[in-house]
CSV table of C-alpha atoms in Angstrom, one decimal:
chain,number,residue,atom,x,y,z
A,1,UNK,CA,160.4,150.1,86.9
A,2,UNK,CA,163.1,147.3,87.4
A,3,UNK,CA,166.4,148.7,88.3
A,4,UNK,CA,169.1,148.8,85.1
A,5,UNK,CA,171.1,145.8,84.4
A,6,UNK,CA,174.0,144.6,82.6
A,7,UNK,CA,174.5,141.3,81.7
A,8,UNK,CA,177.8,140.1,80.6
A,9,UNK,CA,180.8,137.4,80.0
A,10,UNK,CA,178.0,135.1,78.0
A,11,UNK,CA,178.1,134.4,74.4
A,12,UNK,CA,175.5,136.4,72.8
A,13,UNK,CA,173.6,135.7,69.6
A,14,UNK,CA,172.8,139.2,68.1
A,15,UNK,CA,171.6,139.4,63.9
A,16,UNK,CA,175.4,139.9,62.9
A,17,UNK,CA,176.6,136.3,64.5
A,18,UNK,CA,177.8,134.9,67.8
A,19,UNK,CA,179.7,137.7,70.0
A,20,UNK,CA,181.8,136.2,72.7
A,21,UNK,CA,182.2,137.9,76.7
A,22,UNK,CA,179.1,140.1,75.0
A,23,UNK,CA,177.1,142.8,76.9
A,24,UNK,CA,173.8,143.6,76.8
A,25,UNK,CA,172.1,146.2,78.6
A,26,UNK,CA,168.5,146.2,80.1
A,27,UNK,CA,166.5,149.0,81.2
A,28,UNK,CA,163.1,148.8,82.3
A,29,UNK,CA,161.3,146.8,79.5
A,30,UNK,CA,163.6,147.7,77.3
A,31,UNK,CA,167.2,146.4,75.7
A,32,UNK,CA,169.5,149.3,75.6
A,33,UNK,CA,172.4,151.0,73.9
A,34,UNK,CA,173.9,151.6,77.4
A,35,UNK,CA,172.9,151.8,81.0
A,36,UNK,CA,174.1,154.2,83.6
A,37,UNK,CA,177.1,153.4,85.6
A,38,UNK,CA,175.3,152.2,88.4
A,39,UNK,CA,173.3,149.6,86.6
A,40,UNK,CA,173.6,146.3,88.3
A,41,UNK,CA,175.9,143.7,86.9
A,42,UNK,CA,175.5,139.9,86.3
A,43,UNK,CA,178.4,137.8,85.1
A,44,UNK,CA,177.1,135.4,83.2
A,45,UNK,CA,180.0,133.5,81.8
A,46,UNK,CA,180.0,129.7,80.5
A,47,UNK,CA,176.7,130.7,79.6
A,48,UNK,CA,174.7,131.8,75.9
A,49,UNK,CA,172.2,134.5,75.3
A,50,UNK,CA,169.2,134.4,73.2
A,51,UNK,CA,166.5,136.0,72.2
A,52,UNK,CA,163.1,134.9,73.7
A,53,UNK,CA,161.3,132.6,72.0
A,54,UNK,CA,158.5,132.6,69.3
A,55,UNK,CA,155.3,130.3,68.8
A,56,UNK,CA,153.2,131.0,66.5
A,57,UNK,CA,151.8,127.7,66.6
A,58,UNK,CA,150.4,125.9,70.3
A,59,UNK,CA,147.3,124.6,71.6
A,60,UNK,CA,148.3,124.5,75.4
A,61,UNK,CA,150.2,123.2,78.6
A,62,UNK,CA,150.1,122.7,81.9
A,63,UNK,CA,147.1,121.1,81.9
A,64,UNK,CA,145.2,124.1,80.2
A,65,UNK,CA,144.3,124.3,76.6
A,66,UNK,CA,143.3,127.8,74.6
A,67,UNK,CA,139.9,126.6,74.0
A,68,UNK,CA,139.3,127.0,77.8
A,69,UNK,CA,138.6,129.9,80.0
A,70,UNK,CA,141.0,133.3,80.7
A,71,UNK,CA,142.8,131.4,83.7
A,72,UNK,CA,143.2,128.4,81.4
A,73,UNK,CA,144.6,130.5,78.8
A,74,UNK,CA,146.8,132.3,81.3
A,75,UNK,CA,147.9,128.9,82.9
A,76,UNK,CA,148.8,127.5,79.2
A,77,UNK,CA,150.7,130.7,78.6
A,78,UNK,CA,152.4,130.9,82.0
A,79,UNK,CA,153.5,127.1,81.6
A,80,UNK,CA,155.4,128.1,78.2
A,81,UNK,CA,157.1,131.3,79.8
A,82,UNK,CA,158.9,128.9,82.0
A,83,UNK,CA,160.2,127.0,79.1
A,84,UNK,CA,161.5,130.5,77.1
A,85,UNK,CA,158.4,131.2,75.1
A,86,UNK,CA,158.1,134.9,76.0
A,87,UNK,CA,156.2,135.4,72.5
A,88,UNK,CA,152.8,133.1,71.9
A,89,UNK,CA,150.2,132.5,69.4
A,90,UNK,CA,147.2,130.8,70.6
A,91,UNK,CA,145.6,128.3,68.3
A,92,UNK,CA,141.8,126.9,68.8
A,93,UNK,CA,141.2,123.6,67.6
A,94,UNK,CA,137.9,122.1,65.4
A,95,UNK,CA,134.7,123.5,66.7
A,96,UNK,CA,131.2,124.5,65.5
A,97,UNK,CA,131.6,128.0,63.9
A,98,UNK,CA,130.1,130.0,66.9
A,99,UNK,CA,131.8,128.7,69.5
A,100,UNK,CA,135.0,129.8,68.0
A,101,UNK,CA,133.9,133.0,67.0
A,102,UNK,CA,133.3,133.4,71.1
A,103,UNK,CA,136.3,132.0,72.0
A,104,UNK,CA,137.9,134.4,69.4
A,105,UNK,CA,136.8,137.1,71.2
A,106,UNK,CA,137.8,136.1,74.8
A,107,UNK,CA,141.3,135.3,73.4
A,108,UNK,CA,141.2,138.9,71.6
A,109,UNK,CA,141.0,140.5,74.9
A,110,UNK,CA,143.8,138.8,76.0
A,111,UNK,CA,146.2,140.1,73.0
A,112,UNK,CA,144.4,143.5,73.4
A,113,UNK,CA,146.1,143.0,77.4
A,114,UNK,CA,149.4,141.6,75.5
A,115,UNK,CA,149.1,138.2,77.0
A,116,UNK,CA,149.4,136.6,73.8
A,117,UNK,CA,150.2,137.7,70.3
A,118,UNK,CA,146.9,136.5,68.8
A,119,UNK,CA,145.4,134.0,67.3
A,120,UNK,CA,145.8,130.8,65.0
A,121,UNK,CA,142.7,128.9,64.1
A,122,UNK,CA,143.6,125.4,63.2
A,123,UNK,CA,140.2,124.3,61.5
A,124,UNK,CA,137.9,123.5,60.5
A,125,UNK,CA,138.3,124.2,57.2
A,126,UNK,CA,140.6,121.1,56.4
A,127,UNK,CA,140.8,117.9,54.8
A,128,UNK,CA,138.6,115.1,56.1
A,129,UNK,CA,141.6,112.8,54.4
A,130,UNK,CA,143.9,114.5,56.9
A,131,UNK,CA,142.2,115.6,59.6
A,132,UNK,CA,144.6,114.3,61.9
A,133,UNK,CA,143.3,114.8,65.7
A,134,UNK,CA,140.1,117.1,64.4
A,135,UNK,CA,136.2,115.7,64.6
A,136,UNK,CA,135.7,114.5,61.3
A,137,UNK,CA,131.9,115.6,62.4
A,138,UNK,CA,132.9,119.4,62.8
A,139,UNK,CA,134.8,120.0,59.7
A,140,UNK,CA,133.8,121.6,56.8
A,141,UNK,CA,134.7,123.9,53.5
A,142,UNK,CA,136.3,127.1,53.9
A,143,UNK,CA,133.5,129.2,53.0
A,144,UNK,CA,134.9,132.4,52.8
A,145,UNK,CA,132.1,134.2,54.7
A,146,UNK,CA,132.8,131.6,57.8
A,147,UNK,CA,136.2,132.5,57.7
A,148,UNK,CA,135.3,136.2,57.4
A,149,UNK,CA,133.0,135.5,60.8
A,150,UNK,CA,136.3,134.1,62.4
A,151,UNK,CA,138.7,136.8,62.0
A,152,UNK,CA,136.2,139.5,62.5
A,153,UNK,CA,135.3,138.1,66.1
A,154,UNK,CA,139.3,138.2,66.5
A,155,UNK,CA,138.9,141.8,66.6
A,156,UNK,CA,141.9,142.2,64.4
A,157,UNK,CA,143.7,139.9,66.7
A,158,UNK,CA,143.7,136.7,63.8
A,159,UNK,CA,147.1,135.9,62.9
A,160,UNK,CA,146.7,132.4,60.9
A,161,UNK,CA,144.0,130.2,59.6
A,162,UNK,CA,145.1,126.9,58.5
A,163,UNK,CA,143.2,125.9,56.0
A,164,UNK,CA,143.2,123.1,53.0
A,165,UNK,CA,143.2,125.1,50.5
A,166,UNK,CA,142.1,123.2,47.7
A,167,UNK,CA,138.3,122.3,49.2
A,168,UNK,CA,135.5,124.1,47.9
A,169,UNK,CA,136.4,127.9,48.6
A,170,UNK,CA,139.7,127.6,49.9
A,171,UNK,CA,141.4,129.7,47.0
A,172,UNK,CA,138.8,132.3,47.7
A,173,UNK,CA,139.3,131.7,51.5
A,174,UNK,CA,143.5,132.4,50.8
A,175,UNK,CA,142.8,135.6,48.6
A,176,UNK,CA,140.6,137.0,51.4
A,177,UNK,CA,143.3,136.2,54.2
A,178,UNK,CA,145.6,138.3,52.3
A,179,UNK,CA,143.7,141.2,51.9
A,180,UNK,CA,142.9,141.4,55.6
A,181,UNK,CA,146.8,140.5,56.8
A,182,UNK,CA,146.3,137.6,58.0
A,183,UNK,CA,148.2,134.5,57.5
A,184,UNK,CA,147.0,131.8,55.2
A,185,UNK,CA,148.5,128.2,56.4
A,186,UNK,CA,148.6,125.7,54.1
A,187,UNK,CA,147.4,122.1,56.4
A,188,UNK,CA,145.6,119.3,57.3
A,189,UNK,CA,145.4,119.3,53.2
A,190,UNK,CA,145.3,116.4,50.4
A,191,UNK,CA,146.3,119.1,47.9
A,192,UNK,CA,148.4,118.1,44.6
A,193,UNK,CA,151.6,120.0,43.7
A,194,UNK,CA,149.8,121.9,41.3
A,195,UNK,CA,146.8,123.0,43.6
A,196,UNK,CA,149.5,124.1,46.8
A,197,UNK,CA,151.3,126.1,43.4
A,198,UNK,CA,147.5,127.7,43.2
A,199,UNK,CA,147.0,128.6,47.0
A,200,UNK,CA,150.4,129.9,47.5
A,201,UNK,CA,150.1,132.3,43.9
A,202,UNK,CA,146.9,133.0,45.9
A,203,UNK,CA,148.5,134.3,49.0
A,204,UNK,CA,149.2,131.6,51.0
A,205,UNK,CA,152.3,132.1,52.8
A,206,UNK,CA,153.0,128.9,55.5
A,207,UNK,CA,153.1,125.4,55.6
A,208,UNK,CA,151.6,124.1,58.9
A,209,UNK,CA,153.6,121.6,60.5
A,210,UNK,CA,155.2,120.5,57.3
A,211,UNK,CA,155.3,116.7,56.3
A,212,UNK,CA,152.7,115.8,58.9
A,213,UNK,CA,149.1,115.7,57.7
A,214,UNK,CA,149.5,115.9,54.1
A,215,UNK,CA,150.5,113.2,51.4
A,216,UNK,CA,154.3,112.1,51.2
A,217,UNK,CA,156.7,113.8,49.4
A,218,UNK,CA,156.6,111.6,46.1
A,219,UNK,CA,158.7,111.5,43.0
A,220,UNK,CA,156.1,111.3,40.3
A,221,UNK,CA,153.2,113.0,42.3
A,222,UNK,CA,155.8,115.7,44.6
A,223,UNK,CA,152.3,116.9,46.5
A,224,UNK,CA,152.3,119.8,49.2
A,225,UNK,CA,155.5,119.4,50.1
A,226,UNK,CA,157.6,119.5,47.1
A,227,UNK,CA,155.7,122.9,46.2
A,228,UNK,CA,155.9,124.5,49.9
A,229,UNK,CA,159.6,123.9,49.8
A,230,UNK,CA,160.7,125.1,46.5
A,231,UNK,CA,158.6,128.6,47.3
A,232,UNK,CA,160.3,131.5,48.3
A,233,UNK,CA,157.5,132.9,49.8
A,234,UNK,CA,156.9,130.4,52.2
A,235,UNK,CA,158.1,129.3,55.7
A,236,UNK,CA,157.5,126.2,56.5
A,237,UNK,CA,156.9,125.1,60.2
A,238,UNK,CA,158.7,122.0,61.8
A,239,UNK,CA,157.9,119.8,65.4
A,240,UNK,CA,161.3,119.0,66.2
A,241,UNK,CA,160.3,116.8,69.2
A,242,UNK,CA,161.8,113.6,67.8
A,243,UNK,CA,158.4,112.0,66.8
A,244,UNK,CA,156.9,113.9,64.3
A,245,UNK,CA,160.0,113.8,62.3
A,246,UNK,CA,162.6,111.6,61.4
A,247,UNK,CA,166.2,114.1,61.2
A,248,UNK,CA,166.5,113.3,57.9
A,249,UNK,CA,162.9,115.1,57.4
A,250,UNK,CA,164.0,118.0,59.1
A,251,UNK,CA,167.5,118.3,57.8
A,252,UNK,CA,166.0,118.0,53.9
A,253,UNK,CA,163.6,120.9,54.9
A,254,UNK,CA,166.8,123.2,56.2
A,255,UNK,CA,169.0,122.6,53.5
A,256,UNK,CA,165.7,123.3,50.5
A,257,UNK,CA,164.2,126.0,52.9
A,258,UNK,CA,167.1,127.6,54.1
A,259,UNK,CA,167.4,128.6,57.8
A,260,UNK,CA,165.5,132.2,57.2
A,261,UNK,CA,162.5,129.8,56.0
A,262,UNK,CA,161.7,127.4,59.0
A,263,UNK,CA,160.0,128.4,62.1
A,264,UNK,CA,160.3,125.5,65.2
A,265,UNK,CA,156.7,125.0,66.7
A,266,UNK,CA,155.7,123.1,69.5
A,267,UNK,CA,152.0,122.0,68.4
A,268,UNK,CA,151.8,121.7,72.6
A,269,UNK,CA,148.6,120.2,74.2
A,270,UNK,CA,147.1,120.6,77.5
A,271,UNK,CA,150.1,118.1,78.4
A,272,UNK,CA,153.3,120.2,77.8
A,273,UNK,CA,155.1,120.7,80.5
A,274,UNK,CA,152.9,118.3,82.8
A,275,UNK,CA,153.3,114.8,81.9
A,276,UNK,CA,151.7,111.2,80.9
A,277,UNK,CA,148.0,110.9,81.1
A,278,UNK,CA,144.4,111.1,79.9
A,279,UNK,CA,143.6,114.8,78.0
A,280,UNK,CA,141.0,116.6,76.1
A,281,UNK,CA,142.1,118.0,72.9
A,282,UNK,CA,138.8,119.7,71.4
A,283,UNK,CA,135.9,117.2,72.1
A,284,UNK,CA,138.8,114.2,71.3
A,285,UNK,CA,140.2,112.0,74.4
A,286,UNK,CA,144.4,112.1,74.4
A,287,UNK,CA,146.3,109.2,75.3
A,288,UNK,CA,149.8,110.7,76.4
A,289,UNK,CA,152.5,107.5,77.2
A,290,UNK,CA,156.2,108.2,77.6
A,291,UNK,CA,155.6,112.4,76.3
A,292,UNK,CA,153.7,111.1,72.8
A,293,UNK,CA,150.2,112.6,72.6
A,294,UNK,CA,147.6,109.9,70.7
A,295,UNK,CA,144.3,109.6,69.9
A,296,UNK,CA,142.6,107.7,72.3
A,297,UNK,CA,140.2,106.3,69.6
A,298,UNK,CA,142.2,106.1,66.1
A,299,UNK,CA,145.8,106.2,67.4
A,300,UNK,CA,146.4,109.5,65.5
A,301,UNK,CA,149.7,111.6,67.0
A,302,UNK,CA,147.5,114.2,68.4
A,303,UNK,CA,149.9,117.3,68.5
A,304,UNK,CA,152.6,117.1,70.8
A,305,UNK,CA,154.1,117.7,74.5
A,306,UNK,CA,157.1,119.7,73.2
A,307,UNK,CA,158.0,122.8,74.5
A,308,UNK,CA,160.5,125.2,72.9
A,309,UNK,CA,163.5,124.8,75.3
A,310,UNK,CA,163.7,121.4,74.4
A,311,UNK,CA,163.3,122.1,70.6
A,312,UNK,CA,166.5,124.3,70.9
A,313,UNK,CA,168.6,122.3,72.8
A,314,UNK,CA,167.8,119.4,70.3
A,315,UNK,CA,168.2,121.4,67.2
A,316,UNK,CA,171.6,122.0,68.4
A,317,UNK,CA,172.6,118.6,70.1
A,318,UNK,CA,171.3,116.0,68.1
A,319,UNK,CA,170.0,117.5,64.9
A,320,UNK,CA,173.5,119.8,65.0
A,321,UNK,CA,172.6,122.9,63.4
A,322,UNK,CA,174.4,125.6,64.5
A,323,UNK,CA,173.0,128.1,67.7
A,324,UNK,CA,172.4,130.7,65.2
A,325,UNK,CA,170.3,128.6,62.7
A,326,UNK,CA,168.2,127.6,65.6
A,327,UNK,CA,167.4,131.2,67.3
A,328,UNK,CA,166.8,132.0,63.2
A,329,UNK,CA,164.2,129.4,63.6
A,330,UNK,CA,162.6,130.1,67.0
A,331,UNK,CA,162.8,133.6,67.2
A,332,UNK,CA,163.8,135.4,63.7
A,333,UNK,CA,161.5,134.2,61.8
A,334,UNK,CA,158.3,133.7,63.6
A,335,UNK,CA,159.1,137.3,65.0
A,336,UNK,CA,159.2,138.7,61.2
A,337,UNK,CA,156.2,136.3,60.2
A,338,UNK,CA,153.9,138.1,63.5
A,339,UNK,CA,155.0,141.4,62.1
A,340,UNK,CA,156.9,141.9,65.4
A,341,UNK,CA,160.7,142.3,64.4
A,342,UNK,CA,160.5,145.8,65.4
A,343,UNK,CA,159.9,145.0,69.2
A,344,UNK,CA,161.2,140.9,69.3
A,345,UNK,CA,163.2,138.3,68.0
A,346,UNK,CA,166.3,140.0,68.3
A,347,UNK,CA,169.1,140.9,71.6
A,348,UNK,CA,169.3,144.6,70.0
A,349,UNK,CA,168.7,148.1,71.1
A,350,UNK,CA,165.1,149.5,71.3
A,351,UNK,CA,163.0,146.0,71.5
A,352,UNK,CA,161.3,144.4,74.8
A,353,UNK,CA,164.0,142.9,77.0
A,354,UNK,CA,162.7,139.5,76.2
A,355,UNK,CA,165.7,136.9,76.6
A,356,UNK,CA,166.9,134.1,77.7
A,357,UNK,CA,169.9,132.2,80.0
A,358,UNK,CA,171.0,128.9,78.6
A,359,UNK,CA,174.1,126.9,79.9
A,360,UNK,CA,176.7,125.1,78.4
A,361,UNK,CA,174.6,122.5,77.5
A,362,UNK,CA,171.8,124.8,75.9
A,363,UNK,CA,170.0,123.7,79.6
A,364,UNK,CA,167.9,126.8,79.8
A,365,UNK,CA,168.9,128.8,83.2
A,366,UNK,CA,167.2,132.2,83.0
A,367,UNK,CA,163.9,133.8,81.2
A,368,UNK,CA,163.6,137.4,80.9
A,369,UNK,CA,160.6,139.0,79.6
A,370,UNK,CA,160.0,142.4,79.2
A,371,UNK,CA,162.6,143.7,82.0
A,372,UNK,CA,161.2,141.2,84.3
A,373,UNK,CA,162.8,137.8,85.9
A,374,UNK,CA,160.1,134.2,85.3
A,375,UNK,CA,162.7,132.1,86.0
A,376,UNK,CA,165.9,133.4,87.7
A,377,UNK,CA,169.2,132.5,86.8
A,378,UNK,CA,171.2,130.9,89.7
A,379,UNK,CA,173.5,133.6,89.5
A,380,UNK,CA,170.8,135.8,91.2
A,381,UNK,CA,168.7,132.8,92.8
């Protein structure tokens, strides 16, 4: 078991606000009321503490994608620990039906190990009008007995399906979801107002990457977007990587949504945190030039290269909401959405020591997770 520590001097974001030269206390996995008086002490002042962060939305990185083998998976999930994403989702991409009912079950085994916090399938039950950077050839309706095949080869392990919901089956598909507790996405869609009003009376609960594959917010036909925003019920996920939306987008959906309704993805690729180059997303060649993922044939954005460190540190620098909206965002809600808040998403007593070190700046300098040091603050270095 690690030895006890006590970290001090930073500003700490806990649930009641910001508390300045705070304390927090770290035993073994665990945060802590208190530690013994021989815990070992790290002065961490000029710096911030938050909690660890939350995606429940990510295809890959580091060259590695989820639809790939355990050591890709591993390497993709490694990649993102580096960058503060002590909590993942994996998400598949558009396959034939079997395959990712297999791949279901190898990524169940790593939840069952705690490597990842489940599963997100992204297709293929969505719109051919919005497919976005899915085969066109592999999608289809969201039969409710292919989705049932799905999240029983999760092994209980499904957390989302992203589904249009207003194909053949998709209300059905929603209701079904529900009763099973997982997450019904509403994505990829070419819904009206009035179908997304259905789906979400149906069960449906998030918007998958909000304002990006789906029609535009209009003022005589509002669409998905109008209806997504104005729900209660829903949280809405935003890339905030600069190119998949304009801050204006992103400031509309904070002030409709509220900050306890938005949960910062990354959408990542086998390219986060590697670099430019040729990729496979799926069976579909990547373009990546200056860290914007394309289609190699179509030109479609095809997710992105973000990872969540640099989400935070521009939700704060240039989209200026304030350190507590964005850990709301990145760690609050996706936390509460997993079902997790009782062990993450929060610097308080009794949940995994998952945390992390970020400068002045918002430059992140340290990641804790569970008790244990992936990248070391200089203070210790």
């Amino acid at each position: 078991m690690a030895p006890s520590l006590v970290l001090t001097g930073a500003r700490v974001v806990l649930p009641g606000g910001v508390v300045d030269d705070g304390r927090v206390c770290v035993e073994g996995t665990k945060i802590v009321a208190a530690t013994a008086e021989s815990a070992e002490t790290l002065d961490l002042t000029g710096h911030w503490l938050v909690p660890g962060f939350v995606d429940i939305h990510n295809h890959g990185g580091g060259g590695a994608s989820f639809s790939g083998t355990p050591d890709d998976v591993m390497k993709a999930v490694r990649t993102h620990r580096l960058h503060g994403t002590t909590t993942l989702v994996a998400s598949t991409v558009t396959d034939e039906t079997d395959l990712l009912a297999t791949q279901a079950g190898l990524l169940s085994e790593l939840a069952e190990q705690g490597e990842i916090a489940g599963i997100h399938f992204e297709g293929p039950f969505i719109s051919p009008c919005r497919k976005g950077a899915h085969s066109e050839a592999l999608l289809r309706d969201p039969d409710p007995a292919e989705v049932r095949k799905l999240i029983d080869a999760a092994r209980g392990k499904a957390k989302m399906v992203t589904l249009a919901t207003e194909l053949p089956g998709g209300i059905d598909s929603v209701r079904l979801l529900a009763e099973h507790g997982v997450i019904a996405a509403i994505g990829h869609t070419d819904a009206t107002y009035e179908q997304t009003v259905e789906a979400i009376d149906a069960g449906a609960t998030v918007a998958t990457h909000l304002f990006n594959a789906m029609p535009a917010l209009g003022h005589r036909a509002p669409g998905p977007i109008a209806a997504l925003l104005e729900d209660e019920r829903v949280t809405v996920e935003l890339i905030n990587d600069g190119t998949h939306l304009h801050p204006a987008a992103l400031e509309l959906a904070f002030h409709r949504a509220g900050a306890d309704r938005v949960a910062f993805i990354t959408d990542a690729m086998d390219a986060a945190g590697i670099g430019d180059g040729r990729y496979m997303l799926g069976p579909l060649e990547v373009e990546v030039s200056e860290g914007v993922a394309r289609l190699v044939e179509g030109g479609s954005i095809a997710g992105s290269t973000l990872t969540l460190d640099r989400a935070f540190r521009r939700a704060v620098t240039v989209d200026r909401l304030s350190v507590e909206d964005a850990v709301q965002a990145l760690s609050v809600n996706p936390a509460r959405l997993l079902g997790l808040s009782d062990r993450i998403g929060s610097l308080e007593p009794g949940k995994d020591a998952d945390l992390l070190v970020l400068d002045a700046g918002f430059d992140l300098k340290g990641v804790m997770r569970r008790g244990e040091w992936l990248v070391i603050p200089p203070q210790l270095a």
